[in-house]
Tab-separated table of C-alpha atoms in Angstrom:
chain	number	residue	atom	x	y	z
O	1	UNK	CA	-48.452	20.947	-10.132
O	2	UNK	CA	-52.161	19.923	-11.068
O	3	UNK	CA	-53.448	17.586	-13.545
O	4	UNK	CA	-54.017	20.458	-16.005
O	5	UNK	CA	-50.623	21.733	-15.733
O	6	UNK	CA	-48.925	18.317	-16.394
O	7	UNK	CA	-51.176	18.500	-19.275
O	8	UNK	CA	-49.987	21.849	-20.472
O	9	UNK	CA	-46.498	20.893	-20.075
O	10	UNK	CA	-46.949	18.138	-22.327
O	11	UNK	CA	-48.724	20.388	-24.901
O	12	UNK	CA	-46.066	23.026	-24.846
O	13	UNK	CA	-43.358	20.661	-25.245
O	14	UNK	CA	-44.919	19.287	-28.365
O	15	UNK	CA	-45.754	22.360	-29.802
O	16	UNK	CA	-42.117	23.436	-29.124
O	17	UNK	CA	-40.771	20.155	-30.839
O	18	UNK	CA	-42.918	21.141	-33.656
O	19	UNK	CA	-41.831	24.553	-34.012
O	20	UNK	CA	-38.347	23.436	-33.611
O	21	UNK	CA	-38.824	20.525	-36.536
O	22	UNK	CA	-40.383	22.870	-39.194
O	23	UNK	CA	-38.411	25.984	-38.171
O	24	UNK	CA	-35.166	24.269	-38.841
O	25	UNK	CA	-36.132	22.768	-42.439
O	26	UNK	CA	-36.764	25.690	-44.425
O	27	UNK	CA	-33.149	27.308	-43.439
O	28	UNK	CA	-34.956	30.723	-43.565
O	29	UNK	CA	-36.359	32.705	-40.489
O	30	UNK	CA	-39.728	33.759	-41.989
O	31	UNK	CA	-41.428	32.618	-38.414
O	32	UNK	CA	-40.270	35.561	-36.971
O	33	UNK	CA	-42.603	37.828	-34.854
O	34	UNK	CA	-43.060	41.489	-36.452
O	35	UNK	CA	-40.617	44.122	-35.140
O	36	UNK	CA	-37.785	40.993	-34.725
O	37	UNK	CA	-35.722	41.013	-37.437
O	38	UNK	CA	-33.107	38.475	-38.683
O	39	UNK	CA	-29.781	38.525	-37.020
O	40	UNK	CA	-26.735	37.109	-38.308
O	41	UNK	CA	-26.850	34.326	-35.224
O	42	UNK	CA	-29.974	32.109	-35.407
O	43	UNK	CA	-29.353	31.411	-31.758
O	44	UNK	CA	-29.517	34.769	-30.994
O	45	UNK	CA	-33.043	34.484	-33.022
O	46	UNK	CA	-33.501	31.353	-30.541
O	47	UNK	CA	-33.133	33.045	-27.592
O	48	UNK	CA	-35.299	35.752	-27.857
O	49	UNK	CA	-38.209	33.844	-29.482
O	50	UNK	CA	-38.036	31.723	-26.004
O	51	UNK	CA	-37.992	35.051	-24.258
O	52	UNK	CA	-40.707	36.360	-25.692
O	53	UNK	CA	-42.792	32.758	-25.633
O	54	UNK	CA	-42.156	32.759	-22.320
O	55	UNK	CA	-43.391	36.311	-21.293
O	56	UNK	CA	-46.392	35.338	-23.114
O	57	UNK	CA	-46.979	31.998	-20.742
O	58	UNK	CA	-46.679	33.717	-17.950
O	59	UNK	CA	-49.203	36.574	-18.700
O	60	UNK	CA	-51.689	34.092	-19.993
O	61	UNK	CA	-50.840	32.071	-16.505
O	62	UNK	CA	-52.133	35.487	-14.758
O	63	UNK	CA	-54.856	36.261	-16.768
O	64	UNK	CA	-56.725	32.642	-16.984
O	65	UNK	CA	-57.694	30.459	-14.438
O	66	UNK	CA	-56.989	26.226	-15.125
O	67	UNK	CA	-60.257	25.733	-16.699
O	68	UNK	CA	-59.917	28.640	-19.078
O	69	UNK	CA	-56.409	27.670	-20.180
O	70	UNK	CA	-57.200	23.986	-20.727
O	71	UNK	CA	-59.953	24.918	-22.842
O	72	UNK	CA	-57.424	26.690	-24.451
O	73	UNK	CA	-54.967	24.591	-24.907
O	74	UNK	CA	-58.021	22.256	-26.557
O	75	UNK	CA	-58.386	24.927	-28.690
O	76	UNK	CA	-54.802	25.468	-29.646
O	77	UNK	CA	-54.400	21.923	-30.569
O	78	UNK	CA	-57.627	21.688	-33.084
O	79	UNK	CA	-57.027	25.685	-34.362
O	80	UNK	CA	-53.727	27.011	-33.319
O	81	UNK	CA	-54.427	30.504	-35.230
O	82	UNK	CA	-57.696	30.633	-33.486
O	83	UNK	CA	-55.796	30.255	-30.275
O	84	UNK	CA	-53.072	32.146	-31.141
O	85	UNK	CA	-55.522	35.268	-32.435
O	86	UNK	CA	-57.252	34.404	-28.283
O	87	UNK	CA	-53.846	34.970	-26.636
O	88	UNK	CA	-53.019	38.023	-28.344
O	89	UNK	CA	-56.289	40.193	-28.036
O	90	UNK	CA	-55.943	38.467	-24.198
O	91	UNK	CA	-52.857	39.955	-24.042
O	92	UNK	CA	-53.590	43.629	-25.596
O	93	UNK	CA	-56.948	43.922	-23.226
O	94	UNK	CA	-54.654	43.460	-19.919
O	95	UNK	CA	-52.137	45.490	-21.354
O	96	UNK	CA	-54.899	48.165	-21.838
O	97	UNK	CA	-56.359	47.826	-18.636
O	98	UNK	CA	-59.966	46.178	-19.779
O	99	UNK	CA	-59.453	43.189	-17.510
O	100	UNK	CA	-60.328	42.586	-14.269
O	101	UNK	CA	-59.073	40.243	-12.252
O	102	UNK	CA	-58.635	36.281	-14.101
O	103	UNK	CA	-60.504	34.618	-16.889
O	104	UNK	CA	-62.717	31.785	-16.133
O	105	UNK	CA	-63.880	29.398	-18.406
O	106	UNK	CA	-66.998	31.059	-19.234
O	107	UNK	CA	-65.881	34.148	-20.019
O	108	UNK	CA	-63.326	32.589	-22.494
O	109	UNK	CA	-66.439	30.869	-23.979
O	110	UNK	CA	-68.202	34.478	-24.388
O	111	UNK	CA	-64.761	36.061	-25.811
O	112	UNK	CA	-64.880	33.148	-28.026
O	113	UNK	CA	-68.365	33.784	-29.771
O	114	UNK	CA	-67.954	37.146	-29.719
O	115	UNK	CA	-64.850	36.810	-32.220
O	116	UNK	CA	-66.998	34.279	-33.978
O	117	UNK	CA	-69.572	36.868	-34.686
O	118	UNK	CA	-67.018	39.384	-35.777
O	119	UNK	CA	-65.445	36.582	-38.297
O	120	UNK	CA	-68.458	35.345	-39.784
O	121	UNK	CA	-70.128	39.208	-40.169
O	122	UNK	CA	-66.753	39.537	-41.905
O	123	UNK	CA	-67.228	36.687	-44.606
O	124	UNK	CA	-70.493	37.173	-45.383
O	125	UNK	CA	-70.795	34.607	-47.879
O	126	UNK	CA	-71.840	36.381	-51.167
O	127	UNK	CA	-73.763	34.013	-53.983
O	128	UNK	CA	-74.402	34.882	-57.252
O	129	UNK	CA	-76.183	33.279	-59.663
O	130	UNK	CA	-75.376	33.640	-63.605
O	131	UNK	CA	-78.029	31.251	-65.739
O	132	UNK	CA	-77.500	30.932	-68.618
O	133	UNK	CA	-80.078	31.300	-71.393
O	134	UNK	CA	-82.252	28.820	-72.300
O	135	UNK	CA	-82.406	27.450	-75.764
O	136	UNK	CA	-85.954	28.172	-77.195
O	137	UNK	CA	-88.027	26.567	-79.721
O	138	UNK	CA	-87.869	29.949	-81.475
O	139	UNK	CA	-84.663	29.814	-81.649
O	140	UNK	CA	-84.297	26.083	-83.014
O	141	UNK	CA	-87.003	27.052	-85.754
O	142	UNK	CA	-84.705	30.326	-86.718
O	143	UNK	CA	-81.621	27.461	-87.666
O	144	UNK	CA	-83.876	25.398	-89.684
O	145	UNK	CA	-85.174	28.375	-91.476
O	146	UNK	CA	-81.797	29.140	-92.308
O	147	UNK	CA	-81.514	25.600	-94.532
């Protein structure tokens, strides 16, 4: 093992402390991926949310180089949704045959501003302006005629 996978290690075991700590609290399984539903053993639950975490390593081992999956795993620490949304379109292009061969950093980096322009061409920021109307003297001079 590398530098970068000692770091990973230590990243995954965090996250999976984390998951473990806030899983646990609520009593409820509502962090469920879709099409697993509830059993009546949570360790069955357990056990095939490690499954499936796993499987998901070790594709994302296959498809990215090191650099690519530190940056990441930088990226899953700051955003995890962000990374999380990564990993899964990852995921569905090798599954769909669109990827050749591994990931390198830079192409990660392209992927990445690609979904950036899709996001922000998705909330285009709309402003709108209500004024309201201005008091005129007219207005003021209408009152005082009224006295």
């Amino acid at each position: 093992m590398d530098a970068g996978d000692d770091d990973l290690a230590v990243i995954r075991a965090k996250r999976m402390a984390e998951m473990r700590g806030t899983g646990g609290a609520g009593g409820a399984n509502t962090a469920l991926p879709a099409g697993l539903t509830p059993s009546k053993s949570g360790k069955e639950d357990a056990e095939k949310l490690a499954q499936m975490d796993e499987m998901r390593r070790t594709m994302l081992i296959q498809l990215l180089d090191n650099s690519a999956r530190e940056r990441l795993a930088r990226i899953s620490i700051v955003k995890p949704e962000k990374a999380r949304a990564v990993e899964d379109l990852l995921i569905r292009m090798a599954q769909s045959g669109q990827l050749r061969g591994k990931i390198n950093e830079n192409m990660l980096i392209d992927l990445l501003e690609q979904l950036n322009e899709q996001q922000a061409a998705k909330v285009e920021s709309k402003i709108k302006i209500t004024r309201r109307p201005v008091a005129d003297s007219d207005d003021d001079e209408d009152l005082l005629a009224g006295l």
